Amino acid sequence: MKQDRDFEIFLAAVPGLEPVLYDEIRLKGFKNPAVIPGGVTIRGGWPEVWRANLWVRGASKVLARLEKFRVIHLAQLDRRARQVPWSEILRADVPFRVEAVCAGSRIYHAGAAAERIAKAIGQTLGAPFAPDAEVVVMARIERDICTISIDTSGDLLHRRGYKQAVNRAPMRETMAALFLRQCGYDGAEPVVDPMCGSGTFVIEAAEIAARLNPGRARHFAFELLATYDPAAWQRMREVKSQRVPTVRFYGSDRDAGAITMSEANALRAGVADYTTFRCNTISELLPPPGPPGLVVTNPPYGTRIGERDALFPLYRALGQVLLKNFAAWRVGIITTDSALAHATGLPFLPNSAPVPHGGLRVSLFQTGPLPVDGAVPKAV
């Protein structure tokens, strides 16, 4: 496979947040972005694959879609798999594994399909198969069309490479980045999270404002491929876009251990100079000095951390404090429960459909700028 070949690149997103990821990808200059179920596609070559892994905050994986062909039986799959120029993609000295999915096709046994492709690679390239290999060849056979992809990311992209400490119900960094974008955050305003846990929203907001690449501190699976150019990758990583934010980012939590985690994570992420974490209760929450911005938080849901009924006073207290003290600030609250969200008494805009998170389905409830007098505007 030629290094300059143009192919489809798939960036996976949390189902329901594909349009938000599309906005990020479009603004970062990638070619021909298109929303499809489960993510966004772009066109490009291997440099675009590397750049997507390095730059894009909201994607969970970047797949290089390299071959597509029609198959109706396993012998045909075996033959077509042997025609793929594996030596231009994979290295003979690096272990690989194959994952397959079949849907609505005459080939219906995913395990048998994966075995045929693995055998074809092993016999044509000589690369060793290993069930725990970092290099993953992915085959999707849908309506008798087989798409061969390579997982170029390896570990899921929310693993930025710096967070060692997490709390009991962490928000993934990729999802936090998409929710921040959905709230209209662009790095130019302060952000407050009054129940910050391990600091995910605060750190993501600070990184966006500082123009730090999300993939700057980690390894990627594409570094093990035959298409990898270490010198070109190093030049790409060395391009400096960092700036000093003009605002600060604040997290608070009643749990002192959460504050310790957040401070350690911010330090490892390189944004400690732009963030402030304090051990506070909701009733002690005050806006920081300076312009209004965004309050965004992922409170307890009840289904995972505590009993639902016991959380209504917490949500009511949060709403009262925000209406009293945070005039002109916008609010975003992520929760599983509409009744809990509305217990805040906040004037929410129409919310979007729920999205999957940790085995649950959560929704973003957001407001426009809160009223200056603390009164909730009547619905019209």
Coordinates of C-alpha atoms in Angstrom, one line a residue:
M1 CA 0.0 0.0 0.0
K2 CA 1.5 3.3 -1.1
Q3 CA 2.2 5.8 1.7
D4 CA 0.4 8.6 -0.1
R5 CA -2.8 6.6 -0.8
D6 CA -6.0 8.3 0.2
F7 CA -8.5 6.2 2.1
E8 CA -11.4 6.4 4.5
I9 CA -10.7 7.1 8.2
F10 CA -13.3 6.4 10.8
L11 CA -13.3 8.3 14.1
A12 CA -15.6 6.5 16.6
A13 CA -17.8 8.6 18.9
V14 CA -20.3 7.9 21.7
P15 CA -23.6 7.1 19.9
G16 CA -25.7 10.2 19.9
L17 CA -22.7 12.6 20.0
E18 CA -21.6 12.1 16.4
P19 CA -22.7 15.6 15.3
V20 CA -20.6 17.2 18.1
L21 CA -17.5 15.2 17.1
Y22 CA -18.2 16.3 13.5
D23 CA -18.1 19.9 14.5
E24 CA -14.7 19.4 16.2
I25 CA -13.2 17.5 13.2
R26 CA -14.5 20.1 10.7
L27 CA -13.0 23.0 12.7
K28 CA -9.7 21.2 12.9
G29 CA -9.4 21.2 9.1
F30 CA -9.8 17.5 8.2
K31 CA -11.1 16.7 4.7
N32 CA -14.6 15.6 3.8
P33 CA -16.0 14.9 7.3
A34 CA -19.3 13.0 7.3
V35 CA -21.5 11.8 10.1
I36 CA -22.4 8.1 10.1
P37 CA -23.9 6.0 12.9
G38 CA -21.2 5.6 15.6
G39 CA -18.8 8.2 14.4
V40 CA -17.4 10.5 11.7
T41 CA -15.5 9.6 8.5
I42 CA -12.8 11.7 6.8
R43 CA -10.5 11.1 3.9
G44 CA -6.8 11.1 4.0
G45 CA -3.6 9.1 4.2
W46 CA -1.4 8.0 7.1
P47 CA -0.4 11.5 8.2
E48 CA -4.1 12.3 8.6
V49 CA -4.4 9.1 10.8
W50 CA -1.5 10.3 13.0
R51 CA -2.9 13.8 13.2
A52 CA -6.4 12.6 14.1
N53 CA -5.0 10.5 17.0
L54 CA -2.9 13.5 18.1
W55 CA -5.4 16.3 17.7
V56 CA -9.0 15.1 18.1
R57 CA -10.5 15.3 21.6
G58 CA -13.9 13.7 21.2
A59 CA -13.0 10.4 19.3
S60 CA -12.6 7.1 21.2
K61 CA -10.8 5.3 18.3
V62 CA -9.3 6.1 14.9
L63 CA -9.7 3.3 12.4
A64 CA -8.0 3.2 9.0
R65 CA -10.4 1.6 6.5
L66 CA -8.1 0.0 4.0
E67 CA -10.1 -2.6 1.9
K68 CA -13.7 -3.3 1.0
F69 CA -15.0 -6.2 -1.0
R70 CA -18.0 -8.5 -1.4
V71 CA -17.9 -12.0 0.1
I72 CA -20.5 -14.7 0.4
H73 CA -18.6 -17.7 1.8
L74 CA -15.4 -18.3 3.8
A75 CA -13.3 -19.7 0.9
Q76 CA -13.9 -16.4 -0.9
L77 CA -13.0 -14.4 2.2
D78 CA -9.8 -16.4 2.5
R79 CA -8.9 -15.7 -1.1
R80 CA -9.7 -12.0 -0.9
A81 CA -7.8 -11.6 2.4
R82 CA -4.7 -13.0 0.7
Q83 CA -4.9 -10.3 -1.9
V84 CA -4.6 -7.5 0.6
P85 CA -1.0 -6.1 0.5
W86 CA -0.3 -6.9 4.1
S87 CA 3.4 -6.2 3.8
E88 CA 2.7 -2.6 3.1
I89 CA 0.5 -2.3 6.2
L90 CA 1.7 -4.7 8.9
R91 CA 5.2 -5.6 10.1
A92 CA 6.3 -9.2 9.9
D93 CA 8.0 -8.9 13.3
V94 CA 5.0 -7.5 15.2
P95 CA 2.2 -9.7 16.6
F96 CA -1.3 -9.1 15.4
R97 CA -4.8 -10.3 16.2
V98 CA -8.1 -10.1 14.2
E99 CA -11.6 -9.1 15.4
A100 CA -14.6 -9.7 13.2
V101 CA -18.3 -8.8 13.3
C102 CA -20.9 -10.2 11.0
A103 CA -24.4 -8.7 10.4
G104 CA -27.0 -9.6 7.8
S105 CA -24.5 -11.6 5.8
R106 CA -24.2 -15.1 4.4
I107 CA -21.0 -15.4 6.4
Y108 CA -22.5 -15.3 9.9
H109 CA -19.8 -16.9 12.1
A110 CA -17.5 -14.0 13.3
G111 CA -15.0 -16.4 14.8
A112 CA -14.6 -18.4 11.6
A113 CA -14.2 -15.2 9.6
A114 CA -11.5 -13.9 12.0
E115 CA -9.6 -17.2 11.8
R116 CA -9.6 -17.1 8.0
I117 CA -8.2 -13.6 7.9
A118 CA -5.6 -14.4 10.6
K119 CA -4.5 -17.4 8.6
A120 CA -4.2 -15.4 5.4
I121 CA -2.1 -12.8 7.1
G122 CA 0.1 -15.3 8.8
Q123 CA 0.8 -17.3 5.6
T124 CA 1.3 -14.3 3.3
L125 CA 3.2 -12.0 5.7
G126 CA 4.7 -14.3 8.3
A127 CA 3.6 -12.1 11.2
P128 CA 2.9 -13.9 14.5
F129 CA -0.7 -14.1 15.8
A130 CA -1.2 -13.3 19.5
P131 CA -4.6 -13.1 21.2
D132 CA -3.4 -10.1 23.3
A133 CA -1.6 -8.3 20.4
E134 CA -1.7 -4.5 20.3
V135 CA -2.1 -4.4 16.6
V136 CA -5.7 -5.2 15.7
V137 CA -7.0 -6.0 12.2
M138 CA -10.8 -5.4 12.2
A139 CA -13.2 -7.0 9.8
R140 CA -16.9 -6.0 9.5
I141 CA -19.0 -8.1 7.2
E142 CA -22.3 -6.4 6.7
R143 CA -24.8 -7.3 4.0
D144 CA -22.1 -9.4 2.3
I145 CA -19.6 -6.5 2.1
C146 CA -16.4 -7.0 4.1
T147 CA -14.5 -3.9 5.3
I148 CA -11.0 -4.4 6.5
S149 CA -9.7 -1.8 9.0
I150 CA -6.7 -1.3 11.3
D151 CA -7.2 0.1 14.8
T152 CA -4.6 2.8 14.7
S153 CA -5.1 4.0 18.3
G154 CA -4.6 1.0 20.5
D155 CA -5.8 2.0 24.0
L156 CA -9.1 4.0 23.9
L157 CA -8.3 7.7 23.3
H158 CA -9.8 8.9 26.5
R159 CA -6.6 7.5 28.1
R160 CA -4.6 10.6 27.5
G161 CA -1.6 9.3 29.3
Y162 CA -1.5 11.4 32.4
K163 CA -4.5 10.5 34.6
Q164 CA -3.4 7.9 37.3
A165 CA -6.1 8.8 39.9
V166 CA -9.8 8.5 39.2
N167 CA -12.9 8.5 41.5
R168 CA -15.7 5.9 41.6
A169 CA -17.7 7.2 38.6
P170 CA -15.3 8.9 36.2
M171 CA -16.4 10.8 33.1
R172 CA -14.2 9.8 30.2
E173 CA -12.2 12.6 28.8
T174 CA -13.5 12.1 25.3
M175 CA -17.1 12.4 26.5
A176 CA -16.2 15.4 28.7
A177 CA -14.7 17.2 25.7
L178 CA -17.8 16.6 23.6
F179 CA -20.1 17.8 26.4
L180 CA -18.0 20.9 26.8
R181 CA -18.3 21.6 23.1
Q182 CA -22.0 21.0 23.2
C183 CA -22.2 23.6 25.9
G184 CA -20.6 26.1 23.5
Y185 CA -17.2 26.1 25.3
D186 CA -14.3 27.2 23.1
G187 CA -11.5 27.9 25.6
A188 CA -12.2 31.6 26.1
E189 CA -14.2 31.6 29.3
P190 CA -13.7 30.3 32.9
V191 CA -15.1 26.9 33.8
V192 CA -16.3 25.7 37.2
D193 CA -17.1 22.2 38.3
P194 CA -18.6 22.1 41.8
M195 CA -18.5 18.3 42.0
C196 CA -15.2 17.7 40.2
G197 CA -14.3 14.2 41.2
S198 CA -10.9 13.5 39.6
G199 CA -11.0 16.8 37.7
T200 CA -11.9 15.6 34.2
F201 CA -14.0 18.6 33.1
V202 CA -11.7 21.2 34.6
I203 CA -8.5 19.6 33.1
E204 CA -10.1 19.1 29.7
A205 CA -11.3 22.8 29.7
A206 CA -7.8 24.0 30.7
E207 CA -6.2 21.9 28.0
I208 CA -8.5 23.2 25.3
A209 CA -7.8 26.8 26.4
A210 CA -4.0 26.1 26.4
R211 CA -4.3 24.5 23.0
L212 CA -2.6 21.3 24.2
N213 CA -2.9 18.3 21.9
P214 CA -4.9 15.5 23.7
G215 CA -2.6 12.8 22.4
R216 CA 0.7 14.5 23.3
A217 CA 1.7 12.2 26.1
R218 CA 0.8 8.7 24.9
H219 CA 1.7 5.8 22.6
F220 CA -0.4 4.7 19.6
A221 CA -0.8 1.4 17.9
F222 CA 0.1 3.0 14.5
E223 CA 3.7 3.2 15.8
L224 CA 3.9 -0.6 15.3
L225 CA 2.7 -0.5 11.6
A226 CA 4.8 -0.7 8.5
T227 CA 3.4 2.6 7.4
Y228 CA 4.9 4.4 10.5
D229 CA 7.5 7.1 9.8
P230 CA 9.1 8.0 13.1
A231 CA 10.8 11.2 11.8
A232 CA 7.6 12.5 10.3
W233 CA 5.6 11.7 13.5
Q234 CA 8.2 13.5 15.6
R235 CA 8.0 16.6 13.4
M236 CA 4.2 16.5 13.8
R237 CA 4.4 16.3 17.6
E238 CA 6.9 19.1 17.8
V239 CA 4.7 21.7 16.2
K240 CA 3.9 24.1 19.1
S241 CA 0.4 25.5 19.3
Q242 CA 0.4 26.0 23.1
R243 CA -0.7 29.3 24.6
V244 CA -1.3 30.7 28.1
P245 CA -5.0 30.8 28.8
T246 CA -6.5 34.2 29.6
V247 CA -8.9 32.7 32.2
R248 CA -8.7 30.0 35.0
F249 CA -10.5 26.8 35.6
Y250 CA -11.9 25.8 39.0
G251 CA -13.0 22.5 40.6
S252 CA -14.4 21.9 44.0
D253 CA -15.7 18.8 45.8
R254 CA -16.6 18.0 49.4
D255 CA -14.3 15.0 49.3
A256 CA -10.7 16.0 50.1
G257 CA -9.4 12.9 48.4
A258 CA -11.0 14.0 45.1
I259 CA -9.2 17.3 45.4
T260 CA -5.9 15.6 46.0
M261 CA -6.6 13.4 42.9
S262 CA -7.6 16.4 40.8
E263 CA -4.5 18.4 41.7
A264 CA -2.2 15.4 40.9
N265 CA -3.9 14.9 37.6
A266 CA -3.7 18.6 36.6
L267 CA 0.0 18.6 37.5
R268 CA 0.7 15.5 35.3
A269 CA -1.4 17.1 32.5
G270 CA 0.7 20.3 32.6
V271 CA -2.2 22.6 33.5
A272 CA -1.7 23.0 37.2
D273 CA -0.8 26.7 36.6
Y274 CA -4.3 27.4 35.1
T275 CA -6.4 25.4 37.6
T276 CA -7.6 25.8 41.1
F277 CA -9.1 23.0 43.2
R278 CA -10.8 23.5 46.7
C279 CA -12.5 21.3 49.2
N280 CA -16.0 22.9 49.4
T281 CA -19.6 22.0 49.9
I282 CA -22.2 23.1 47.4
S283 CA -23.5 25.7 49.9
E284 CA -20.0 27.3 49.9
L285 CA -19.9 27.7 46.1
L286 CA -19.1 31.2 44.9
P287 CA -18.2 32.4 41.4
P288 CA -14.5 33.2 40.9
P289 CA -13.4 36.8 40.1
G290 CA -13.6 37.8 36.5
P291 CA -16.1 37.3 33.7
P292 CA -19.0 34.8 33.7
G293 CA -18.4 31.5 32.1
L294 CA -19.6 27.9 32.3
V295 CA -20.6 25.7 35.2
V296 CA -20.5 22.1 34.2
T297 CA -20.7 19.0 36.4
N298 CA -21.5 15.3 36.5
P299 CA -23.3 14.9 39.9
P300 CA -24.1 11.5 41.5
Y301 CA -27.0 9.7 39.8
G302 CA -28.3 7.5 42.6
T303 CA -28.3 4.4 40.5
R304 CA -24.5 3.9 41.0
I305 CA -23.4 5.9 43.9
G306 CA -26.3 6.5 46.3
E307 CA -30.0 6.2 46.6
R308 CA -31.9 8.4 44.2
D309 CA -34.3 9.9 46.7
A310 CA -31.4 11.1 48.9
L311 CA -30.0 13.1 46.0
F312 CA -33.0 15.5 45.5
P313 CA -31.7 17.8 48.3
L314 CA -28.3 17.9 46.7
Y315 CA -29.7 18.9 43.3
R316 CA -32.0 21.5 44.8
A317 CA -29.2 23.0 46.8
L318 CA -27.0 23.2 43.6
G319 CA -29.8 25.0 41.7
Q320 CA -30.4 27.5 44.5
V321 CA -26.7 28.4 44.8
L322 CA -26.3 28.8 41.1
L323 CA -29.4 31.0 40.7
K324 CA -28.3 33.1 43.6
N325 CA -24.6 33.5 42.9
F326 CA -23.9 32.7 39.3
A327 CA -25.9 35.3 37.3
A328 CA -25.0 35.4 33.6
W329 CA -23.2 32.0 33.8
R330 CA -24.4 29.1 31.7
V331 CA -24.9 25.7 33.3
G332 CA -24.5 22.1 32.0
I333 CA -25.5 19.2 34.2
I334 CA -25.0 15.6 33.1
T335 CA -27.4 13.1 34.7
T336 CA -29.4 10.0 34.1
D337 CA -32.6 11.4 35.7
S338 CA -34.7 14.2 34.3
A339 CA -36.5 14.6 37.7
L340 CA -33.2 15.1 39.5
A341 CA -32.1 17.7 36.9
H342 CA -35.3 19.6 37.2
A343 CA -35.1 19.5 41.0
T344 CA -32.5 22.2 40.5
G345 CA -35.1 24.7 39.4
L346 CA -32.8 25.8 36.6
P347 CA -34.3 27.1 33.3
F348 CA -33.0 24.3 31.1
L349 CA -33.1 24.6 27.3
P350 CA -34.6 21.6 25.4
N351 CA -32.2 18.8 26.0
S352 CA -30.8 16.3 23.5
A353 CA -31.4 12.5 23.5
P354 CA -29.6 10.5 26.2
V355 CA -26.3 8.8 25.3
P356 CA -24.6 5.7 26.8
H357 CA -22.2 6.2 29.7
G358 CA -20.9 3.4 32.0
G359 CA -23.8 1.1 31.3
L360 CA -26.3 3.9 31.8
R361 CA -27.8 6.6 29.6
V362 CA -27.1 10.2 30.5
S363 CA -28.4 13.5 29.2
L364 CA -26.9 17.0 29.1
F365 CA -29.2 19.5 30.7
Q366 CA -28.0 23.0 29.9
T367 CA -29.1 26.6 30.3
G368 CA -28.5 29.9 28.6
P369 CA -27.0 32.7 30.8
L370 CA -28.7 32.6 34.2
P371 CA -30.9 35.6 35.0
V372 CA -29.2 38.5 36.8
D373 CA -31.9 38.8 39.5
G374 CA -31.9 35.1 40.4
A375 CA -35.5 34.6 39.2
V376 CA -36.3 31.7 37.0
P377 CA -37.9 33.0 33.8
K378 CA -41.3 31.6 33.1
A379 CA -41.7 29.1 30.3
V380 CA -43.4 30.5 27.2

